[in-house]
């Protein structure tokens, strides 16, 4: 006779076992290996910060066999990287893309920092809407965990009680606090990295700082907002410089939307904006001026 | 729709914890409570009862054991192994008692629920729940050195039982390392007890 407690125990172990088959160890840094997930046939998702070299990468599969892997691409802004494996019959992860996790839901984090799979358990502590990483990437939803993290946790999957993957865990996006990158975001990044090897992001080449617009000026210029962005740096030869934005301009609107912090600017700079002009409204010399600026493609090393 | 199970789960957990408390003792040396112990064997007509705990829990060759019903008995250290961090103590059973049942099979699985009983900060018979974090790959006939559990144990849990959801003993809680609870596997304790007995026999 099996009690509820025993069934729960067996189901947790079953979830670990079935999901664990798609969890691999990645040897791409010194000391302990990192974890990765066999996401699509021949493509393994890992975290960018745990892959410290671009070559001589090997992957240990769940059956204990170690095979060479090549780096398909990395995206520091989401801390994701994709590796390619040749001719493997390893099962891929079963993804839960339809129902988002709920606060309080029982979850398990898996790792493989060596030959065997490891697990820690806890609950979802926060489930929220989209957020932006410090490097400007949009993550479809904020998933925070109440569970202990151990060495080799980053790059591993967060799974539900049925062994389905809810996302990829990383400790590098929120000052060491564990977060899970949801399936939708991982899917998007994997597709783009496999196609292009890099994530295209538009950029203007400006540095900004929020400022209050004086009431008298706002009244005079008939503005409804009270905060705007002072341009405090302009990259020489960058897209903004080329299109005539000046140091000291106060940016009010971009593409018809008011901007009051740098996230508002980043929101207008998706990969599809490269080479497509945006309308910028600025205060210059006490007057409102409208300009056209065409974002360029952000160089890989550039953060914003 | 799913059937509500949380209530049943809580009751079953409480029942298993009650069962485990009966085979968990307090070990006192030099007057102060220093840790927990497992009632390994309840003794018989010829043999005394046997308590297993950590070597770091007992100092000297005598200890006072406080059983789950509050009775204190004198116990003598019959084996002490600093390296394995295990100690065995024998005592005169004063009544019939139920000793721990070791889980021989099946093998432990990663993700399986485990329960630890101990006396953190003088709180007698406290319980905590976790899962198996890692299972070391087993060599031919070799038992793994440690069981690693995803649970946080305070010092008072040392020497106490780590058990599965059926209440069978899987290990003796020994220390925390890197945020994980480490326990000596019950099979390793069994082998150690056999060896210690063989050495003690004339």
XYZ file of C-alpha atoms in Angstrom:
506
model
C 0.000 0.000 0.000
C 1.372 3.333 -0.984
C 0.622 6.497 0.950
C 0.342 10.002 -0.497
C 3.724 10.813 1.057
C 5.367 7.834 -0.624
C 3.707 8.607 -3.960
C 4.952 12.185 -3.794
C 8.465 10.955 -3.074
C 8.358 8.509 -5.990
C 6.927 11.151 -8.341
C 9.675 13.637 -7.451
C 12.315 10.983 -8.113
C 10.565 10.044 -11.385
C 10.536 13.714 -12.450
C 14.277 13.982 -11.736
C 14.987 10.771 -13.584
C 13.008 11.591 -16.732
C 14.095 15.240 -16.992
C 17.655 14.273 -16.019
C 18.116 12.342 -19.257
C 18.273 15.630 -21.188
C 20.600 17.286 -18.642
C 24.288 17.273 -19.561
C 27.574 18.352 -18.004
C 29.519 20.978 -19.951
C 33.294 21.175 -19.729
C 34.117 24.682 -20.865
C 35.753 26.256 -17.827
C 38.292 25.392 -15.171
C 37.416 23.459 -12.011
C 33.878 22.115 -11.903
C 31.803 21.522 -15.050
C 28.610 23.461 -15.681
C 25.159 22.192 -16.601
C 23.298 22.301 -19.905
C 20.000 21.069 -21.323
C 19.519 19.147 -24.577
C 16.847 21.531 -25.834
C 16.370 20.593 -29.482
C 17.905 17.669 -31.374
C 21.635 18.374 -31.474
C 21.361 21.729 -29.653
C 22.291 22.143 -25.983
C 21.372 25.288 -24.035
C 23.782 26.502 -21.367
C 24.501 29.720 -19.529
C 26.945 32.111 -21.169
C 28.829 32.913 -17.966
C 29.774 29.280 -17.344
C 31.332 28.870 -20.797
C 34.686 30.531 -20.508
C 36.223 29.220 -23.737
C 34.996 29.025 -27.324
C 36.879 25.893 -28.304
C 37.766 22.481 -26.865
C 34.331 22.166 -25.321
C 33.117 18.706 -24.370
C 29.780 17.547 -23.047
C 29.086 14.544 -20.803
C 25.711 13.032 -21.601
C 23.341 11.353 -19.170
C 24.619 7.916 -20.219
C 28.118 8.901 -19.091
C 29.601 9.323 -22.572
C 31.669 12.454 -23.227
C 31.472 13.983 -26.714
C 32.900 17.113 -28.370
C 30.607 20.128 -28.851
C 30.886 23.343 -30.839
C 29.670 26.764 -29.769
C 26.777 27.883 -32.007
C 26.577 31.301 -30.362
C 26.220 33.196 -27.137
C 24.052 36.026 -25.859
C 25.544 37.769 -22.819
C 22.396 39.903 -22.428
C 20.246 36.867 -21.538
C 23.223 34.818 -20.223
C 22.394 32.052 -22.696
C 24.632 30.099 -25.041
C 23.915 27.281 -27.482
C 26.201 24.343 -28.200
C 25.872 21.898 -31.071
C 26.390 18.164 -30.736
C 26.833 15.888 -33.725
C 24.836 12.690 -34.203
C 23.382 12.172 -30.750
C 20.293 10.139 -30.002
C 19.962 11.728 -26.558
C 16.351 12.644 -25.673
C 15.445 16.343 -25.692
C 13.852 18.117 -22.740
C 10.089 18.082 -22.460
C 9.105 21.762 -22.317
C 6.174 23.311 -20.494
C 5.448 26.337 -22.628
C 1.657 26.482 -22.357
C 1.088 27.052 -18.610
C 3.347 29.433 -16.721
C 4.529 28.399 -13.251
C 2.514 29.676 -10.273
C 3.749 31.199 -7.033
C 3.903 28.384 -4.481
C 4.248 25.665 -7.106
C 6.655 22.887 -6.160
C 9.717 23.001 -8.427
C 13.035 21.177 -8.741
C 16.335 22.581 -10.016
C 18.597 20.039 -11.698
C 22.322 20.154 -12.273
C 24.982 17.849 -13.611
C 28.276 19.221 -12.317
C 29.919 15.852 -12.959
C 28.803 12.394 -14.017
C 25.593 12.301 -11.964
C 22.532 14.484 -11.816
C 21.867 16.591 -8.698
C 18.630 18.124 -7.466
C 17.352 20.738 -5.070
C 13.728 21.504 -4.424
C 11.640 24.460 -3.392
C 8.781 26.608 -4.578
C 8.268 29.449 -7.043
C 8.512 32.557 -4.935
C 7.679 35.136 -7.569
C 6.093 35.082 -11.009
C 5.849 38.436 -12.761
C 5.662 40.106 -16.128
C 8.464 40.907 -18.576
C 11.687 42.453 -17.294
C 14.920 43.705 -18.755
C 18.384 42.486 -17.846
C 21.113 45.032 -17.113
C 22.372 44.469 -20.649
C 18.992 45.349 -22.083
C 17.575 41.980 -23.111
C 13.891 41.408 -22.569
C 13.027 38.309 -20.517
C 9.398 37.244 -21.026
C 8.640 36.820 -17.344
C 10.347 37.190 -13.999
C 10.654 33.811 -12.283
C 12.205 33.833 -8.803
C 12.838 30.726 -6.738
C 12.813 29.781 -3.109
C 15.372 27.001 -3.198
C 19.022 26.417 -2.353
C 21.527 26.675 -5.171
C 24.701 24.660 -5.415
C 27.813 24.575 -7.589
C 26.937 23.849 -11.194
C 23.320 25.035 -10.835
C 23.526 27.624 -13.637
C 22.501 26.254 -17.026
C 20.361 23.550 -15.462
C 16.611 23.283 -15.936
C 13.890 24.213 -13.507
C 11.321 21.436 -13.714
C 7.818 20.926 -12.394
C 6.529 17.907 -10.485
C 5.903 16.150 -13.779
C 9.478 16.584 -15.008
C 8.630 19.260 -17.571
C 11.062 22.137 -18.078
C 9.929 25.624 -16.996
C 13.150 27.377 -17.965
C 16.903 27.614 -17.532
C 18.356 28.663 -14.171
C 21.099 31.222 -13.769
C 22.661 33.079 -10.902
C 24.326 35.670 -13.144
C 21.409 37.924 -14.099
C 20.272 39.235 -10.708
C 23.330 39.747 -8.493
C 23.684 36.107 -7.537
C 19.990 35.638 -6.783
C 18.735 32.633 -8.721
C 16.286 33.380 -11.511
C 14.830 31.176 -14.205
C 14.838 32.260 -17.842
C 11.403 31.142 -19.079
C 10.939 28.690 -21.935
C 9.600 31.384 -24.320
C 12.761 33.492 -23.960
C 15.046 30.484 -24.324
C 13.170 29.394 -27.466
C 13.584 32.826 -29.033
C 17.293 33.026 -28.223
C 17.987 29.448 -29.337
C 16.303 30.049 -32.703
C 18.261 33.234 -33.319
C 21.596 31.849 -32.139
C 21.204 28.748 -34.314
C 20.294 30.914 -37.346
C 22.731 33.788 -36.923
C 25.190 32.834 -34.199
C 24.469 36.123 -32.431
C 21.566 38.173 -31.093
C 20.990 41.311 -33.156
C 20.274 44.390 -31.059
C 19.789 47.948 -32.209
C 21.662 50.793 -30.504
C 21.916 54.581 -30.648
C 25.226 55.224 -28.929
C 23.973 57.576 -26.231
C 24.209 57.699 -22.468
C 21.253 59.229 -20.617
C 20.239 60.356 -17.203
C 16.666 61.044 -16.015
C 15.965 64.728 -15.278
C 12.944 66.680 -14.101
C 11.578 69.078 -16.675
C 11.022 72.451 -14.909
C 7.302 73.253 -14.589
C 7.678 76.612 -16.299
C 9.385 75.042 -19.306
C 6.827 72.238 -19.462
C 4.030 74.836 -19.463
C 5.737 76.925 -22.102
C 6.327 73.933 -24.389
C 2.914 72.406 -23.589
C 4.407 69.131 -22.301
C 2.419 66.734 -20.184
C 5.315 64.741 -18.761
C 7.593 65.912 -15.967
C 10.584 63.538 -16.398
C 12.753 63.193 -19.493
C 16.252 61.951 -20.344
C 19.266 64.220 -20.495
C 21.804 62.996 -23.022
C 25.046 62.898 -21.059
C 27.239 61.115 -23.601
C 27.238 60.621 -27.363
C 29.458 57.974 -28.905
C 31.597 59.699 -31.566
C 30.587 58.403 -34.991
C 27.744 56.358 -33.496
C 24.168 56.384 -34.900
C 22.978 59.271 -32.674
C 26.054 61.360 -33.430
C 25.655 60.759 -37.164
C 21.992 61.800 -37.075
C 22.605 65.005 -35.143
C 21.668 64.267 -31.520
C 23.759 66.495 -29.280
C 25.189 66.293 -25.812
C 22.784 68.247 -23.582
C 19.652 67.456 -25.616
C 16.775 66.399 -23.392
C 15.074 63.386 -24.935
C 11.284 63.515 -24.470
C 9.952 60.888 -26.825
C 11.226 58.103 -29.011
C 9.022 56.611 -31.717
C 6.005 58.410 -30.240
C 6.474 57.064 -26.692
C 7.536 59.163 -23.709
C 10.895 58.132 -22.223
C 11.723 58.619 -18.553
C 14.448 56.024 -17.958
C 16.970 54.092 -20.004
C 14.708 51.012 -20.088
C 12.206 53.034 -22.141
C 14.946 53.637 -24.693
C 16.041 49.988 -24.715
C 12.421 48.971 -25.248
C 12.564 50.730 -28.636
C 15.790 49.040 -29.649
C 14.895 45.438 -30.520
C 16.874 43.572 -33.154
C 14.291 44.494 -35.827
C 14.957 48.253 -35.443
C 18.422 48.142 -36.943
C 18.468 50.502 -39.954
C 14.849 51.673 -39.461
C 14.549 55.391 -38.570
C 12.930 56.457 -35.282
C 11.414 59.831 -34.534
C 13.021 61.546 -31.553
C 11.577 64.609 -29.799
C 14.086 66.594 -27.798
C 14.333 69.898 -25.960
C 17.234 71.866 -27.384
C 17.914 75.512 -26.567
C 14.517 75.887 -24.886
C 12.631 74.635 -27.934
C 11.136 71.285 -28.834
C 12.815 69.800 -31.873
C 11.985 66.657 -33.848
C 14.759 64.562 -35.405
C 15.081 61.268 -37.225
C 17.631 58.825 -35.852
C 18.483 55.475 -37.388
C 19.715 52.853 -34.919
C 22.743 50.829 -35.884
C 23.573 47.256 -34.962
C 25.097 47.107 -31.526
C 28.630 45.751 -31.551
C 28.928 42.536 -29.493
C 31.035 44.033 -26.712
C 28.751 47.027 -26.198
C 26.313 46.885 -23.323
C 23.776 49.619 -24.255
C -9.723 18.879 -11.172
C -7.284 17.272 -8.829
C -8.027 15.533 -5.564
C -6.803 17.516 -2.563
C -3.892 15.658 -1.005
C -2.152 18.222 1.199
C -4.147 17.261 4.312
C -3.412 13.564 3.933
C 0.207 14.375 3.191
C 0.554 16.371 6.408
C -1.019 13.582 8.476
C 1.172 10.895 6.956
C 4.264 12.991 7.454
C 3.378 13.565 11.107
C 2.801 9.822 11.596
C 6.172 8.935 10.030
C 7.910 11.579 12.145
C 6.288 10.143 15.309
C 7.573 6.707 14.385
C 11.071 8.058 13.750
C 11.122 9.979 17.030
C 10.719 6.688 18.920
C 14.029 5.427 17.549
C 15.857 8.733 18.048
C 17.671 9.384 21.329
C 19.513 12.302 22.888
C 23.172 11.743 23.642
C 24.629 13.637 26.608
C 28.225 13.656 27.636
C 29.533 15.774 30.471
C 26.041 16.916 31.429
C 25.253 18.838 28.253
C 23.189 17.531 25.366
C 25.611 17.086 22.502
C 23.599 15.487 19.754
C 21.267 12.785 18.582
C 21.583 9.037 18.227
C 19.802 6.174 16.515
C 18.437 3.195 18.434
C 20.208 0.600 16.319
C 19.349 -2.516 18.236
C 16.852 -2.877 21.079
C 18.793 -5.745 22.634
C 17.623 -9.185 23.676
C 17.943 -11.682 26.485
C 21.731 -11.861 26.127
C 22.779 -8.644 24.419
C 22.413 -5.061 25.501
C 20.816 -2.424 23.324
C 22.968 -0.512 20.836
C 22.935 3.200 19.967
C 24.731 4.595 16.938
C 25.792 8.228 16.822
C 28.616 10.360 15.453
C 32.074 10.065 17.000
C 32.119 13.859 17.340
C 28.991 13.716 19.513
C 30.525 11.570 22.276
C 33.516 12.586 24.362
C 35.048 10.042 26.721
C 33.837 6.458 27.071
C 30.538 7.021 28.832
C 27.385 8.886 27.965
C 23.872 9.393 29.177
C 21.210 8.454 26.673
C 17.808 10.010 26.924
C 15.222 7.865 25.197
C 12.187 9.266 23.395
C 9.964 8.656 26.462
C 12.257 10.824 28.581
C 13.989 7.976 30.446
C 17.710 8.518 30.947
C 20.010 5.498 30.858
C 23.762 5.080 31.224
C 25.593 3.906 28.122
C 29.129 2.737 27.492
C 31.086 3.551 24.333
C 31.983 0.206 22.732
C 33.346 1.476 19.435
C 34.613 4.887 18.358
C 35.859 5.716 14.866
C 36.965 9.293 14.353
C 37.705 8.774 10.669
C 34.249 7.428 9.831
C 32.759 9.734 12.497
C 30.772 6.889 14.045
C 30.422 5.686 17.621
C 28.501 2.752 19.115
C 27.204 2.741 22.684
C 25.602 -0.122 24.555
C 23.072 0.067 27.348
C 20.755 -2.175 29.369
C 17.299 -2.070 27.837
C 14.748 -1.653 30.621
C 11.744 -2.467 28.469
C 10.853 -3.596 24.978
C 11.766 -1.007 22.381
C 11.577 -0.710 18.612
C 14.895 -0.213 16.869
C 15.573 1.407 13.499
C 14.909 -0.660 10.381
C 17.567 -0.209 7.737
C 16.474 0.212 4.136
C 18.430 -2.380 2.199
C 16.704 -1.876 -1.125
C 15.666 -0.295 -3.402
C 18.544 2.062 -4.107
C 18.114 5.694 -3.133
C 17.027 7.932 -5.989
C 17.850 11.599 -6.582
C 14.746 13.669 -5.790
C 13.363 11.169 -3.271
C 11.968 12.679 -0.045
C 13.939 12.151 3.158
C 13.261 13.097 6.773
C 15.837 13.987 9.433
C 15.181 13.951 13.195
C 17.383 15.739 15.727
C 17.498 18.119 18.660
C 18.636 21.518 17.348
C 19.219 24.036 20.103
C 17.692 21.740 22.706
C 14.445 21.360 20.773
C 13.880 17.629 21.268
C 12.655 15.539 18.358
C 12.598 18.251 15.693
C 11.990 17.086 12.126
C 12.981 18.440 8.752
C 12.122 17.366 5.232
C 14.344 17.416 2.156
C 15.223 15.498 -0.975
C 18.202 13.386 -1.991
C 20.533 15.794 -3.795
C 23.026 13.383 -5.303
C 23.666 9.673 -5.383
C 27.303 8.742 -5.863
C 27.838 6.232 -8.621
C 28.208 2.868 -6.953
C 31.331 0.885 -7.680
C 31.098 -2.905 -7.724
C 29.935 -3.884 -4.258
C 31.126 -0.589 -2.805
C 28.764 1.553 -0.821
C 28.989 5.314 -1.464
C 30.787 7.299 1.221
C 28.091 9.908 1.772
C 24.437 10.519 1.162
C 23.919 14.156 0.148
C 20.555 15.688 0.954
C 19.099 19.075 0.018
C 18.140 20.096 3.573
C 19.570 22.386 6.217
C 20.551 20.749 9.496
C 21.677 22.485 12.699
C 24.407 20.889 14.867
C 21.847 19.141 17.141
C 20.925 16.825 14.243
C 24.367 15.147 14.355
C 24.159 11.408 14.941
C 20.409 11.273 14.314
C 18.494 9.363 11.660
C 17.922 10.221 8.020
C 14.968 8.155 6.881
C 12.796 7.604 3.817
C 9.039 8.220 3.662
C 8.293 4.699 4.925
C 10.333 5.394 8.065
C 13.239 3.149 7.139
C 16.735 4.328 8.032
C 18.890 5.438 5.092
C 21.710 7.207 6.940
C 23.152 8.839 10.038
C 23.268 12.651 9.748
C 26.833 13.821 10.226
C 27.605 17.293 8.893
C 26.768 20.169 6.590
C 29.077 20.800 3.657
C 28.571 23.407 0.942
C 24.955 23.883 2.033
C 24.178 20.153 1.796
C 23.443 17.709 4.600
C 25.831 14.753 4.574
C 24.868 11.431 6.134
C 26.800 8.179 6.529
C 24.812 5.625 4.479
C 22.971 3.046 6.618
C 24.681 0.227 4.702
C 28.078 1.663 5.648
C 26.963 1.883 9.285
C 25.855 -1.771 9.154
C 29.235 -2.857 7.803
C 30.999 -0.746 10.402
C 28.947 -2.229 13.267
C 29.744 -5.763 12.060
C 33.457 -4.965 11.889
C 33.414 -3.287 15.304
C 31.687 -6.330 16.835
C 34.168 -8.720 15.259
C 37.024 -6.692 16.747
C 35.387 -6.538 20.154
C 34.720 -10.301 20.282
C 37.323 -12.248 22.278
